PDB file of C-alpha atoms in Angstrom:
ATOM      1  CA  UNK A   1      64.854  39.244 -56.038  1.00 74.00           C
ATOM      2  CA  UNK A   2      64.469  43.015 -56.290  1.00 85.00           C
ATOM      3  CA  UNK A   3      65.360  45.032 -53.203  1.00 88.00           C
ATOM      4  CA  UNK A   4      61.770  46.214 -52.636  1.00 86.00           C
ATOM      5  CA  UNK A   5      60.450  42.655 -52.967  1.00 84.00           C
ATOM      6  CA  UNK A   6      63.044  41.420 -50.458  1.00 88.00           C
ATOM      7  CA  UNK A   7      62.038  44.190 -48.034  1.00 93.00           C
ATOM      8  CA  UNK A   8      58.371  43.233 -48.416  1.00 93.00           C
ATOM      9  CA  UNK A   9      59.189  39.583 -47.802  1.00 94.00           C
ATOM     10  CA  UNK A  10      61.145  40.465 -44.660  1.00 94.00           C
ATOM     11  CA  UNK A  11      58.283  42.661 -43.389  1.00 96.00           C
ATOM     12  CA  UNK A  12      55.796  39.830 -43.982  1.00 97.00           C
ATOM     13  CA  UNK A  13      57.978  37.314 -42.134  1.00 94.00           C
ATOM     14  CA  UNK A  14      58.363  39.687 -39.179  1.00 94.00           C
ATOM     15  CA  UNK A  15      54.623  40.433 -39.065  1.00 96.00           C
ATOM     16  CA  UNK A  16      53.924  36.695 -39.174  1.00 94.00           C
ATOM     17  CA  UNK A  17      56.468  36.062 -36.402  1.00 89.00           C
ATOM     18  CA  UNK A  18      54.672  38.594 -34.183  1.00 92.00           C
ATOM     19  CA  UNK A  19      51.258  37.165 -35.090  1.00 93.00           C
ATOM     20  CA  UNK A  20      52.334  33.595 -34.332  1.00 87.00           C
ATOM     21  CA  UNK A  21      53.814  34.663 -30.988  1.00 84.00           C
ATOM     22  CA  UNK A  22      50.753  36.603 -29.915  1.00 87.00           C
ATOM     23  CA  UNK A  23      47.821  34.929 -31.675  1.00 88.00           C
ATOM     24  CA  UNK A  24      49.051  31.453 -32.551  1.00 82.00           C
ATOM     25  CA  UNK A  25      49.621  29.611 -35.803  1.00 81.00           C
ATOM     26  CA  UNK A  26      46.069  30.060 -37.021  1.00 86.00           C
ATOM     27  CA  UNK A  27      46.270  33.880 -37.071  1.00 92.00           C
ATOM     28  CA  UNK A  28      44.645  35.250 -40.260  1.00 95.00           C
ATOM     29  CA  UNK A  29      47.090  35.751 -43.123  1.00 95.00           C
ATOM     30  CA  UNK A  30      45.297  38.910 -44.274  1.00 95.00           C
ATOM     31  CA  UNK A  31      45.967  40.475 -40.853  1.00 96.00           C
ATOM     32  CA  UNK A  32      49.652  39.663 -41.277  1.00 96.00           C
ATOM     33  CA  UNK A  33      49.707  41.334 -44.682  1.00 96.00           C
ATOM     34  CA  UNK A  34      48.055  44.414 -43.225  1.00 97.00           C
ATOM     35  CA  UNK A  35      50.535  44.523 -40.328  1.00 97.00           C
ATOM     36  CA  UNK A  36      53.403  44.272 -42.825  1.00 97.00           C
ATOM     37  CA  UNK A  37      51.987  47.149 -44.853  1.00 96.00           C
ATOM     38  CA  UNK A  38      51.434  45.057 -47.973  1.00 96.00           C
ATOM     39  CA  UNK A  39      48.380  43.734 -49.731  1.00 95.00           C
ATOM     40  CA  UNK A  40      47.201  40.126 -49.508  1.00 95.00           C
ATOM     41  CA  UNK A  41      48.404  39.532 -53.080  1.00 95.00           C
ATOM     42  CA  UNK A  42      51.953  40.431 -52.111  1.00 95.00           C
ATOM     43  CA  UNK A  43      51.820  38.046 -49.159  1.00 96.00           C
ATOM     44  CA  UNK A  44      50.474  35.197 -51.305  1.00 95.00           C
ATOM     45  CA  UNK A  45      53.006  35.907 -54.082  1.00 95.00           C
ATOM     46  CA  UNK A  46      55.847  35.384 -51.589  1.00 95.00           C
ATOM     47  CA  UNK A  47      54.098  32.672 -49.565  1.00 95.00           C
ATOM     48  CA  UNK A  48      51.459  30.786 -51.575  1.00 95.00           C
ATOM     49  CA  UNK A  49      50.549  28.600 -48.589  1.00 91.00           C
ATOM     50  CA  UNK A  50      50.367  29.054 -44.831  1.00 89.00           C
ATOM     51  CA  UNK A  51      52.946  26.278 -44.549  1.00 84.00           C
ATOM     52  CA  UNK A  52      55.464  28.198 -46.653  1.00 89.00           C
ATOM     53  CA  UNK A  53      55.052  31.237 -44.383  1.00 91.00           C
ATOM     54  CA  UNK A  54      55.357  29.109 -41.245  1.00 85.00           C
ATOM     55  CA  UNK A  55      58.539  27.566 -42.664  1.00 83.00           C
ATOM     56  CA  UNK A  56      60.042  31.022 -43.306  1.00 88.00           C
ATOM     57  CA  UNK A  57      59.187  32.220 -39.800  1.00 86.00           C
ATOM     58  CA  UNK A  58      60.457  29.037 -38.215  1.00 81.00           C
ATOM     59  CA  UNK A  59      63.842  29.040 -39.981  1.00 81.00           C
ATOM     60  CA  UNK A  60      65.543  31.030 -37.206  1.00 77.00           C
ATOM     61  CA  UNK A  61      63.827  28.786 -34.635  1.00 78.00           C
ATOM     62  CA  UNK A  62      65.165  25.667 -36.378  1.00 81.00           C
ATOM     63  CA  UNK A  63      68.665  27.115 -36.102  1.00 84.00           C
ATOM     64  CA  UNK A  64      68.098  27.643 -32.359  1.00 85.00           C
ATOM     65  CA  UNK A  65      67.010  23.993 -32.022  1.00 84.00           C
ATOM     66  CA  UNK A  66      70.191  22.814 -33.718  1.00 86.00           C
ATOM     67  CA  UNK A  67      72.357  25.112 -31.570  1.00 90.00           C
ATOM     68  CA  UNK A  68      70.618  23.985 -28.364  1.00 89.00           C
ATOM     69  CA  UNK A  69      71.029  20.263 -29.004  1.00 88.00           C
ATOM     70  CA  UNK A  70      74.669  20.825 -29.938  1.00 90.00           C
ATOM     71  CA  UNK A  71      75.227  22.663 -26.665  1.00 91.00           C
ATOM     72  CA  UNK A  72      73.523  19.944 -24.606  1.00 89.00           C
ATOM     73  CA  UNK A  73      75.539  17.185 -26.249  1.00 88.00           C
ATOM     74  CA  UNK A  74      78.820  19.114 -25.963  1.00 91.00           C
ATOM     75  CA  UNK A  75      78.323  19.466 -22.217  1.00 89.00           C
ATOM     76  CA  UNK A  76      78.170  15.678 -21.920  1.00 85.00           C
ATOM     77  CA  UNK A  77      76.920  13.731 -18.953  1.00 86.00           C
ATOM     78  CA  UNK A  78      74.892  10.659 -18.211  1.00 85.00           C
ATOM     79  CA  UNK A  79      71.901   9.835 -20.419  1.00 80.00           C
ATOM     80  CA  UNK A  80      69.639  11.076 -17.622  1.00 81.00           C
ATOM     81  CA  UNK A  81      71.525  14.387 -17.312  1.00 86.00           C
ATOM     82  CA  UNK A  82      71.432  14.914 -21.080  1.00 84.00           C
ATOM     83  CA  UNK A  83      67.722  14.232 -21.239  1.00 81.00           C
ATOM     84  CA  UNK A  84      66.938  16.559 -18.334  1.00 84.00           C
ATOM     85  CA  UNK A  85      69.023  19.394 -19.828  1.00 86.00           C
ATOM     86  CA  UNK A  86      67.392  18.801 -23.195  1.00 82.00           C
ATOM     87  CA  UNK A  87      63.922  18.996 -21.604  1.00 82.00           C
ATOM     88  CA  UNK A  88      64.825  22.429 -20.209  1.00 84.00           C
ATOM     89  CA  UNK A  89      65.899  23.659 -23.642  1.00 84.00           C
ATOM     90  CA  UNK A  90      62.900  22.000 -25.281  1.00 80.00           C
ATOM     91  CA  UNK A  91      60.441  23.847 -23.019  1.00 79.00           C
ATOM     92  CA  UNK A  92      62.081  27.157 -23.891  1.00 80.00           C
ATOM     93  CA  UNK A  93      62.141  26.415 -27.620  1.00 77.00           C
ATOM     94  CA  UNK A  94      58.560  25.260 -28.001  1.00 74.00           C
ATOM     95  CA  UNK A  95      57.164  28.097 -25.866  1.00 73.00           C
ATOM     96  CA  UNK A  96      58.255  30.894 -28.210  1.00 71.00           C
ATOM     97  CA  UNK A  97      54.911  31.074 -30.055  1.00 64.00           C
ATOM     98  CA  UNK A  98      51.419  31.096 -28.598  1.00 64.00           C
ATOM     99  CA  UNK A  99      50.100  27.566 -28.744  1.00 64.00           C
ATOM    100  CA  UNK A 100      53.602  26.394 -29.663  1.00 65.00           C
ATOM    101  CA  UNK A 101      53.963  23.539 -27.189  1.00 60.00           C
ATOM    102  CA  UNK A 102      50.838  21.770 -28.370  1.00 66.00           C
ATOM    103  CA  UNK A 103      51.135  22.725 -32.035  1.00 69.00           C
ATOM    104  CA  UNK A 104      54.787  21.772 -32.478  1.00 70.00           C
ATOM    105  CA  UNK A 105      54.521  18.606 -30.403  1.00 68.00           C
ATOM    106  CA  UNK A 106      51.469  17.337 -32.261  1.00 69.00           C
ATOM    107  CA  UNK A 107      52.996  18.246 -35.637  1.00 70.00           C
ATOM    108  CA  UNK A 108      55.732  15.674 -35.083  1.00 70.00           C
ATOM    109  CA  UNK A 109      53.126  12.954 -35.500  1.00 73.00           C
ATOM    110  CA  UNK A 110      50.686  14.667 -37.903  1.00 72.00           C
ATOM    111  CA  UNK A 111      51.664  14.725 -41.577  1.00 74.00           C
ATOM    112  CA  UNK A 112      48.990  17.352 -42.330  1.00 75.00           C
ATOM    113  CA  UNK A 113      50.054  19.943 -39.715  1.00 71.00           C
ATOM    114  CA  UNK A 114      51.334  23.276 -41.104  1.00 66.00           C
ATOM    115  CA  UNK A 115      54.223  23.125 -38.620  1.00 68.00           C
ATOM    116  CA  UNK A 116      55.222  19.595 -39.669  1.00 70.00           C
ATOM    117  CA  UNK A 117      58.303  20.610 -41.653  1.00 71.00           C
ATOM    118  CA  UNK A 118      59.851  22.895 -39.017  1.00 68.00           C
ATOM    119  CA  UNK A 119      59.075  20.402 -36.256  1.00 72.00           C
ATOM    120  CA  UNK A 120      61.275  17.743 -37.855  1.00 77.00           C
ATOM    121  CA  UNK A 121      64.598  19.240 -36.673  1.00 77.00           C
ATOM    122  CA  UNK A 122      63.200  19.136 -33.145  1.00 74.00           C
ATOM    123  CA  UNK A 123      62.373  15.461 -33.579  1.00 75.00           C
ATOM    124  CA  UNK A 124      65.908  14.868 -34.882  1.00 78.00           C
ATOM    125  CA  UNK A 125      67.296  16.736 -31.851  1.00 78.00           C
ATOM    126  CA  UNK A 126      65.315  14.450 -29.553  1.00 72.00           C
ATOM    127  CA  UNK A 127      66.704  11.409 -31.357  1.00 77.00           C
ATOM    128  CA  UNK A 128      70.272  12.753 -31.085  1.00 76.00           C
ATOM    129  CA  UNK A 129      69.857  13.360 -27.359  1.00 76.00           C
ATOM    130  CA  UNK A 130      68.310   9.957 -26.692  1.00 72.00           C
ATOM    131  CA  UNK A 131      70.906   8.073 -28.720  1.00 69.00           C
ATOM    132  CA  UNK A 132      73.966   9.998 -27.540  1.00 66.00           C
ATOM    133  CA  UNK A 133      75.481   7.185 -25.506  1.00 58.00           C
ATOM    134  CA  UNK A 134      74.969   4.538 -28.128  1.00 60.00           C
ATOM    135  CA  UNK A 135      72.368   2.847 -26.000  1.00 56.00           C
ATOM    136  CA  UNK A 136      69.239   1.678 -27.613  1.00 59.00           C
ATOM    137  CA  UNK A 137      66.214   3.357 -26.031  1.00 56.00           C
ATOM    138  CA  UNK A 138      63.123   1.324 -25.261  1.00 57.00           C
ATOM    139  CA  UNK A 139      60.572   1.311 -28.127  1.00 59.00           C
ATOM    140  CA  UNK A 140      58.176   3.462 -26.103  1.00 58.00           C
ATOM    141  CA  UNK A 141      60.787   6.261 -26.126  1.00 57.00           C
ATOM    142  CA  UNK A 142      60.004   7.388 -29.656  1.00 56.00           C
ATOM    143  CA  UNK A 143      61.652  10.768 -30.476  1.00 54.00           C
ATOM    144  CA  UNK A 144      58.250  12.101 -31.542  1.00 54.00           C
ATOM    145  CA  UNK A 145      56.905  11.387 -28.061  1.00 56.00           C
ATOM    146  CA  UNK A 146      59.827  12.722 -26.037  1.00 57.00           C
ATOM    147  CA  UNK A 147      58.511  16.298 -25.977  1.00 55.00           C
ATOM    148  CA  UNK A 148      55.114  15.417 -24.560  1.00 52.00           C
ATOM    149  CA  UNK A 149      56.125  15.799 -20.901  1.00 52.00           C
ATOM    150  CA  UNK A 150      57.909  19.082 -21.528  1.00 50.00           C
ATOM    151  CA  UNK A 151      55.037  20.355 -23.682  1.00 49.00           C
ATOM    152  CA  UNK A 152      52.636  19.766 -20.844  1.00 48.00           C
ATOM    153  CA  UNK A 153      54.675  21.994 -18.532  1.00 47.00           C
ATOM    154  CA  UNK A 154      55.568  24.676 -21.098  1.00 47.00           C
TER     155      UNK A 154
END
């Protein structure tokens, strides 16, 4: 990728990050292009779909999810302690973007959601936390449903 194209891509991702934080995931893409100082064609050339732009913005967030679950598990503790610490991290992680708690939580169960792909590492983190002690959780403790309580307080 040419240097100017890479700069444009980075500006688009940053403008989208700001838009998602302040306006939510349904912020208009054309407004993001304008904020990045590029035309809509440039935005769509780099990100042909909203989902591809969401994925690019969420990449750093996915890394934070993986770091957070690693930290929780490294600290150890009883299953209850792990779950409570994970809930604290989960609330922080899903509250980064406006509408994030609801959007990310629902995306874990909705194959059509634009945040479906980036929400999967969070689901995996829930599963890792639940299964840490080798105990089999009750069927109602589905990793996709774990964040619901924390999403309601985020």
